[in-house]
CSV table of N, CA and C in Angstrom, one decimal:
chain,number,residue,atom,x,y,z
A,1004,UNK,N,-5.0,3.4,18.5
A,1004,UNK,CA,-4.3,3.6,17.2
A,1004,UNK,C,-3.6,2.2,16.9
A,1005,UNK,N,-4.0,1.7,15.7
A,1005,UNK,CA,-3.4,0.4,15.3
A,1005,UNK,C,-2.9,0.6,13.9
A,1006,UNK,N,-1.7,1.0,13.7
A,1006,UNK,CA,-1.2,1.3,12.4
A,1006,UNK,C,-0.7,0.0,11.7
A,1007,UNK,N,-1.1,-0.1,10.4
A,1007,UNK,CA,-0.6,-1.1,9.6
A,1007,UNK,C,0.2,-0.5,8.4
A,1008,UNK,N,1.3,-1.0,8.1
A,1008,UNK,CA,2.1,-0.6,7.0
A,1008,UNK,C,2.2,-1.7,6.0
A,1009,UNK,N,1.7,-1.5,4.8
A,1009,UNK,CA,1.8,-2.5,3.7
A,1009,UNK,C,2.8,-2.1,2.8
A,1010,UNK,N,3.8,-2.9,2.5
A,1010,UNK,CA,4.9,-2.5,1.6
A,1010,UNK,C,5.8,-3.7,1.4
A,1011,UNK,N,7.0,-3.4,0.8
A,1011,UNK,CA,8.0,-4.4,0.6
A,1011,UNK,C,9.3,-3.9,1.3
A,1012,UNK,N,10.2,-4.8,1.6
A,1012,UNK,CA,11.4,-4.5,2.2
A,1012,UNK,C,12.4,-3.7,1.3
A,1013,UNK,N,12.2,-3.8,0.0
A,1013,UNK,CA,13.0,-3.1,-1.0
A,1013,UNK,C,12.6,-1.7,-1.2
A,1014,UNK,N,11.4,-1.4,-0.8
A,1014,UNK,CA,10.8,-0.1,-1.1
A,1014,UNK,C,11.3,1.0,-0.2
A,1015,UNK,N,12.0,2.0,-0.7
A,1015,UNK,CA,12.6,3.1,0.1
A,1015,UNK,C,11.5,3.9,0.8
A,1016,UNK,N,10.4,4.1,0.1
A,1016,UNK,CA,9.3,4.9,0.8
A,1016,UNK,C,8.7,4.1,1.9
A,1017,UNK,N,8.6,2.8,1.8
A,1017,UNK,CA,8.1,2.0,2.9
A,1017,UNK,C,9.0,2.0,4.1
A,1018,UNK,N,10.3,2.0,3.9
A,1018,UNK,CA,11.3,2.1,5.0
A,1018,UNK,C,11.2,3.4,5.6
A,1019,UNK,N,11.0,4.5,4.8
A,1019,UNK,CA,10.9,5.8,5.4
A,1019,UNK,C,9.6,5.9,6.3
A,1020,UNK,N,8.6,5.3,5.9
A,1020,UNK,CA,7.3,5.3,6.7
A,1020,UNK,C,7.5,4.5,8.0
A,1021,UNK,N,8.2,3.4,7.9
A,1021,UNK,CA,8.5,2.6,9.1
A,1021,UNK,C,9.3,3.5,10.1
A,1022,UNK,N,10.3,4.1,9.6
A,1022,UNK,CA,11.2,5.0,10.4
A,1022,UNK,C,10.4,6.1,11.0
A,1023,UNK,N,9.4,6.7,10.3
A,1023,UNK,CA,8.6,7.8,10.8
A,1023,UNK,C,7.9,7.4,12.1
A,1024,UNK,N,7.2,6.2,12.0
A,1024,UNK,CA,6.4,5.8,13.1
A,1024,UNK,C,7.3,5.2,14.3
A,1025,UNK,N,8.4,4.6,13.9
A,1025,UNK,CA,9.4,4.1,14.9
A,1025,UNK,C,10.0,5.2,15.7
A,1026,UNK,N,10.4,6.3,15.0
A,1026,UNK,CA,11.0,7.5,15.6
A,1026,UNK,C,10.1,8.2,16.6
A,1027,UNK,N,8.8,8.0,16.4
A,1027,UNK,CA,7.8,8.7,17.3
A,1027,UNK,C,7.2,7.7,18.3
A,1028,UNK,N,7.8,6.5,18.4
A,1028,UNK,CA,7.4,5.5,19.4
A,1028,UNK,C,6.0,5.0,19.1
A,1029,UNK,N,5.5,5.0,17.9
A,1029,UNK,CA,4.2,4.5,17.6
A,1029,UNK,C,4.3,3.1,17.0
A,1030,UNK,N,3.7,2.2,17.7
A,1030,UNK,CA,3.7,0.8,17.3
A,1030,UNK,C,3.0,0.6,16.0
A,1031,UNK,N,3.5,-0.3,15.1
A,1031,UNK,CA,2.8,-0.6,13.9
A,1031,UNK,C,3.0,-2.1,13.5
A,1032,UNK,N,2.2,-2.6,12.6
A,1032,UNK,CA,2.3,-3.9,12.1
A,1032,UNK,C,2.8,-3.8,10.7
A,1033,UNK,N,3.9,-4.4,10.3
A,1033,UNK,CA,4.3,-4.4,8.9
A,1033,UNK,C,3.9,-5.6,8.2
A,1034,UNK,N,3.3,-5.4,7.0
A,1034,UNK,CA,2.9,-6.5,6.2
A,1034,UNK,C,3.7,-6.5,4.9
A,1035,UNK,N,4.5,-7.5,4.7
A,1035,UNK,CA,5.4,-7.5,3.5
A,1035,UNK,C,4.6,-8.1,2.4
A,1036,UNK,N,4.3,-7.2,1.4
A,1036,UNK,CA,3.5,-7.7,0.2
A,1036,UNK,C,4.2,-8.7,-0.6
A,1037,UNK,N,5.5,-8.8,-0.5
A,1037,UNK,CA,6.2,-9.9,-1.2
A,1037,UNK,C,5.9,-11.3,-0.7
A,1038,UNK,N,5.4,-11.3,0.6
A,1038,UNK,CA,5.1,-12.6,1.2
A,1038,UNK,C,3.6,-12.8,1.3
A,1039,UNK,N,2.9,-11.7,1.6
A,1039,UNK,CA,1.4,-11.9,1.8
A,1039,UNK,C,0.7,-10.7,1.3
A,1040,UNK,N,-0.3,-10.9,0.5
A,1040,UNK,CA,-1.1,-9.8,0.0
A,1040,UNK,C,-2.2,-9.3,0.9
A,1041,UNK,N,-3.0,-8.4,0.4
A,1041,UNK,CA,-4.2,-7.9,1.1
A,1041,UNK,C,-5.3,-8.9,1.1
A,1042,UNK,N,-6.1,-9.0,2.1
A,1042,UNK,CA,-7.3,-9.8,2.1
A,1042,UNK,C,-8.3,-8.9,1.3
A,1043,UNK,N,-9.4,-9.5,0.9
A,1043,UNK,CA,-10.5,-8.8,0.2
A,1043,UNK,C,-11.0,-7.7,1.1
A,1044,UNK,N,-11.2,-8.0,2.4
A,1044,UNK,CA,-11.7,-7.1,3.3
A,1044,UNK,C,-10.8,-5.9,3.5
A,1045,UNK,N,-9.5,-6.1,3.6
A,1045,UNK,CA,-8.5,-5.0,3.7
A,1045,UNK,C,-8.6,-4.2,2.5
A,1046,UNK,N,-8.6,-4.8,1.3
A,1046,UNK,CA,-8.6,-4.0,0.1
A,1046,UNK,C,-9.9,-3.2,0.0
A,1047,UNK,N,-11.0,-3.8,0.3
A,1047,UNK,CA,-12.3,-3.0,0.3
A,1047,UNK,C,-12.2,-1.8,1.2
A,1048,UNK,N,-11.7,-2.0,2.4
A,1048,UNK,CA,-11.5,-0.9,3.4
A,1048,UNK,C,-10.6,0.2,2.8
A,1049,UNK,N,-9.5,-0.2,2.2
A,1049,UNK,CA,-8.6,0.8,1.7
A,1049,UNK,C,-9.1,1.5,0.5
A,1050,UNK,N,-9.7,0.7,-0.4
A,1050,UNK,CA,-10.2,1.3,-1.7
A,1050,UNK,C,-11.3,2.4,-1.5
A,1051,UNK,N,-12.1,2.2,-0.4
A,1051,UNK,CA,-13.2,3.2,-0.2
A,1051,UNK,C,-12.6,4.6,0.2
A,1052,UNK,N,-11.4,4.6,0.8
A,1052,UNK,CA,-10.7,5.8,1.2
A,1052,UNK,C,-9.9,6.4,0.0
A,1053,UNK,N,-9.1,5.5,-0.6
A,1053,UNK,CA,-8.1,5.9,-1.6
A,1053,UNK,C,-8.6,5.8,-3.0
A,1054,UNK,N,-9.4,4.8,-3.3
A,1054,UNK,CA,-9.9,4.6,-4.7
A,1054,UNK,C,-9.0,3.5,-5.3
A,1055,UNK,N,-9.6,2.7,-6.0
A,1055,UNK,CA,-9.0,1.5,-6.6
A,1055,UNK,C,-7.9,1.9,-7.6
A,1056,UNK,N,-8.2,2.8,-8.5
A,1056,UNK,CA,-7.2,3.2,-9.5
A,1056,UNK,C,-6.0,3.9,-8.9
A,1057,UNK,N,-6.1,4.5,-7.7
A,1057,UNK,CA,-4.9,5.1,-7.1
A,1057,UNK,C,-4.0,4.0,-6.4
A,1058,UNK,N,-4.5,2.8,-6.3
A,1058,UNK,CA,-3.7,1.8,-5.6
A,1058,UNK,C,-2.8,1.0,-6.6
A,1059,UNK,N,-3.2,0.9,-7.9
A,1059,UNK,CA,-2.4,0.1,-8.8
A,1059,UNK,C,-1.2,0.9,-9.3
A,1060,UNK,N,0.0,0.3,-9.3
A,1060,UNK,CA,1.2,0.9,-9.7
A,1060,UNK,C,1.4,0.6,-11.2
A,1061,UNK,N,1.0,1.4,-12.1
A,1061,UNK,CA,1.1,1.2,-13.5
A,1061,UNK,C,2.6,1.3,-14.0
A,1062,UNK,N,3.5,1.7,-13.2
A,1062,UNK,CA,4.9,1.8,-13.6
A,1062,UNK,C,5.7,0.6,-13.0
A,1063,UNK,N,5.0,-0.3,-12.3
A,1063,UNK,CA,5.8,-1.4,-11.7
A,1063,UNK,C,6.2,-2.4,-12.8
A,1064,UNK,N,7.2,-3.2,-12.4
A,1064,UNK,CA,7.7,-4.3,-13.3
A,1064,UNK,C,6.6,-5.3,-13.5
A,1065,UNK,N,5.9,-5.6,-12.4
A,1065,UNK,CA,4.8,-6.6,-12.5
A,1065,UNK,C,3.7,-6.2,-13.5
A,1066,UNK,N,3.4,-4.9,-13.5
A,1066,UNK,CA,2.4,-4.4,-14.4
A,1066,UNK,C,2.8,-4.7,-15.9
A,1067,UNK,N,4.1,-4.4,-16.2
A,1067,UNK,CA,4.6,-4.7,-17.5
A,1067,UNK,C,4.7,-6.2,-17.8
A,1068,UNK,N,5.2,-6.9,-16.8
A,1068,UNK,CA,5.4,-8.4,-17.0
A,1068,UNK,C,4.1,-9.1,-17.3
A,1069,UNK,N,3.0,-8.6,-16.6
A,1069,UNK,CA,1.7,-9.2,-16.8
A,1069,UNK,C,1.0,-8.7,-18.0
A,1070,UNK,N,1.6,-7.7,-18.7
A,1070,UNK,CA,1.0,-7.1,-19.9
A,1070,UNK,C,-0.3,-6.4,-19.7
A,1071,UNK,N,-0.5,-5.9,-18.5
A,1071,UNK,CA,-1.8,-5.3,-18.1
A,1071,UNK,C,-2.2,-4.1,-18.9
A,1072,UNK,N,-1.1,-3.4,-19.4
A,1072,UNK,CA,-1.4,-2.2,-20.2
A,1072,UNK,C,-2.2,-2.5,-21.5
A,1073,UNK,N,-2.0,-3.8,-22.0
A,1073,UNK,CA,-2.7,-4.1,-23.2
A,1073,UNK,C,-3.9,-5.1,-23.0
A,1074,UNK,N,-4.1,-5.5,-21.8
A,1074,UNK,CA,-5.2,-6.5,-21.6
A,1074,UNK,C,-6.3,-5.8,-20.8
A,1075,UNK,N,-7.5,-6.3,-21.1
A,1075,UNK,CA,-8.7,-5.9,-20.3
A,1075,UNK,C,-8.6,-6.7,-19.0
A,1076,UNK,N,-8.7,-6.0,-17.8
A,1076,UNK,CA,-8.5,-6.8,-16.6
A,1076,UNK,C,-9.4,-6.1,-15.5
A,1077,UNK,N,-9.7,-6.9,-14.5
A,1077,UNK,CA,-10.4,-6.5,-13.3
A,1077,UNK,C,-9.3,-6.0,-12.3
A,1078,UNK,N,-9.2,-4.7,-12.1
A,1078,UNK,CA,-8.2,-4.2,-11.2
A,1078,UNK,C,-8.2,-4.8,-9.8
A,1079,UNK,N,-9.3,-5.0,-9.2
A,1079,UNK,CA,-9.4,-5.5,-7.9
A,1079,UNK,C,-8.9,-6.9,-7.8
A,1080,UNK,N,-9.3,-7.8,-8.8
A,1080,UNK,CA,-8.8,-9.1,-8.8
A,1080,UNK,C,-7.3,-9.2,-9.1
A,1081,UNK,N,-6.8,-8.3,-9.9
A,1081,UNK,CA,-5.3,-8.3,-10.2
A,1081,UNK,C,-4.6,-7.9,-8.9
A,1082,UNK,N,-5.1,-7.0,-8.2
A,1082,UNK,CA,-4.4,-6.5,-6.9
A,1082,UNK,C,-4.4,-7.6,-5.9
A,1083,UNK,N,-5.5,-8.4,-5.8
A,1083,UNK,CA,-5.6,-9.5,-4.9
A,1083,UNK,C,-4.7,-10.6,-5.2
A,1084,UNK,N,-4.6,-10.9,-6.5
A,1084,UNK,CA,-3.8,-12.0,-7.0
A,1084,UNK,C,-2.3,-11.7,-7.1
A,1085,UNK,N,-2.0,-10.4,-7.3
A,1085,UNK,CA,-0.6,-9.9,-7.5
A,1085,UNK,C,-0.3,-8.7,-6.6
A,1086,UNK,N,-0.1,-8.9,-5.4
A,1086,UNK,CA,0.1,-7.8,-4.4
A,1086,UNK,C,1.2,-6.8,-4.8
A,1087,UNK,N,2.2,-7.3,-5.6
A,1087,UNK,CA,3.3,-6.4,-5.9
A,1087,UNK,C,2.8,-5.3,-6.9
A,1088,UNK,N,1.6,-5.4,-7.4
A,1088,UNK,CA,1.1,-4.3,-8.3
A,1088,UNK,C,0.6,-3.1,-7.5
A,1089,UNK,N,0.5,-3.2,-6.2
A,1089,UNK,CA,0.1,-2.1,-5.3
A,1089,UNK,C,1.2,-1.0,-5.2
A,1090,UNK,N,0.7,0.2,-5.2
A,1090,UNK,CA,1.6,1.3,-4.9
A,1090,UNK,C,1.9,1.2,-3.4
A,1091,UNK,N,3.1,1.5,-3.0
A,1091,UNK,CA,3.5,1.4,-1.6
A,1091,UNK,C,4.2,2.7,-1.1
A,1092,UNK,N,4.2,2.9,0.2
A,1092,UNK,CA,3.6,2.1,1.2
A,1092,UNK,C,2.1,2.5,1.3
A,1093,UNK,N,1.3,1.5,1.8
A,1093,UNK,CA,-0.1,1.8,2.1
A,1093,UNK,C,-0.1,1.8,3.7
A,1094,UNK,N,-0.5,2.9,4.2
A,1094,UNK,CA,-0.6,3.0,5.7
A,1094,UNK,C,-2.1,3.1,6.1
A,1095,UNK,N,-2.4,2.3,7.0
A,1095,UNK,CA,-3.8,2.2,7.4
A,1095,UNK,C,-4.0,2.3,8.9
A,1096,UNK,N,-4.9,3.0,9.4
A,1096,UNK,CA,-5.3,3.2,10.8
A,1096,UNK,C,-6.8,3.1,10.8
A,1097,UNK,N,-7.3,1.9,11.2
A,1097,UNK,CA,-8.8,1.6,11.2
A,1097,UNK,C,-9.4,2.0,9.8
A,1098,UNK,N,-10.2,3.1,9.8
A,1098,UNK,CA,-10.9,3.5,8.6
A,1098,UNK,C,-10.1,4.6,7.8
A,1099,UNK,N,-9.0,5.0,8.3
A,1099,UNK,CA,-8.2,6.0,7.5
A,1099,UNK,C,-7.1,5.2,6.8
A,1100,UNK,N,-6.7,5.8,5.6
A,1100,UNK,CA,-5.6,5.1,4.9
A,1100,UNK,C,-4.9,6.2,3.9
A,1101,UNK,N,-3.7,5.9,3.7
A,1101,UNK,CA,-2.9,6.7,2.7
A,1101,UNK,C,-2.1,5.8,1.9
A,1102,UNK,N,-1.7,6.3,0.7
A,1102,UNK,CA,-0.7,5.6,-0.1
A,1102,UNK,C,0.4,6.5,-0.4
A,1103,UNK,N,1.7,6.0,-0.3
A,1103,UNK,CA,2.8,6.9,-0.4
A,1103,UNK,C,3.3,7.4,0.9
A,1104,UNK,N,4.4,8.2,0.9
A,1104,UNK,CA,5.0,8.8,2.1
A,1104,UNK,C,4.3,10.1,2.3
A,1105,UNK,N,3.4,10.2,3.3
A,1105,UNK,CA,2.7,11.5,3.5
A,1105,UNK,C,2.6,11.8,5.0
A,1106,UNK,N,3.8,12.2,5.6
A,1106,UNK,CA,3.8,12.4,7.1
A,1106,UNK,C,2.9,13.5,7.5
A,1107,UNK,N,2.6,14.5,6.7
A,1107,UNK,CA,1.7,15.5,7.0
A,1107,UNK,C,0.3,15.0,7.4
A,1108,UNK,N,-0.2,14.0,6.7
A,1108,UNK,CA,-1.5,13.4,7.0
A,1108,UNK,C,-1.4,12.5,8.3
A,1109,UNK,N,-0.3,11.8,8.4
A,1109,UNK,CA,-0.1,10.9,9.6
A,1109,UNK,C,0.0,11.7,10.9
A,1110,UNK,N,0.5,12.9,10.8
A,1110,UNK,CA,0.6,13.8,11.9
A,1110,UNK,C,-0.8,14.1,12.5
A,1111,UNK,N,-1.8,14.3,11.6
A,1111,UNK,CA,-3.1,14.5,12.0
A,1111,UNK,C,-3.7,13.3,12.8
A,1112,UNK,N,-3.3,12.1,12.5
A,1112,UNK,CA,-3.8,10.9,13.1
A,1112,UNK,C,-3.3,10.8,14.5
A,1113,UNK,N,-2.2,11.3,14.8
A,1113,UNK,CA,-1.5,11.1,16.1
A,1113,UNK,C,-2.2,11.9,17.2
């Protein structure tokens, strides 16, 4: 089991996810999206499970700031170039992935 948590330090849901795994003694790697985005391979792996449209946070400040509501854009390229557009937390364990705080799914992984 090699858990990766993608999120930001300011995100309450990300902190709850970290606490969930920490409380159960499950090691994880935290990737701060404010510092480093997803690689194309990571995004491809996650989008096959979750779907590309489910990954973009249309309510985020960056989505508004970039005017994406009114512009035609390639969602995948925008997520790669602007990782703060991603909904968080994204939890990944090899080929399994979730977005948001969903401990009921993670319990099945353990």
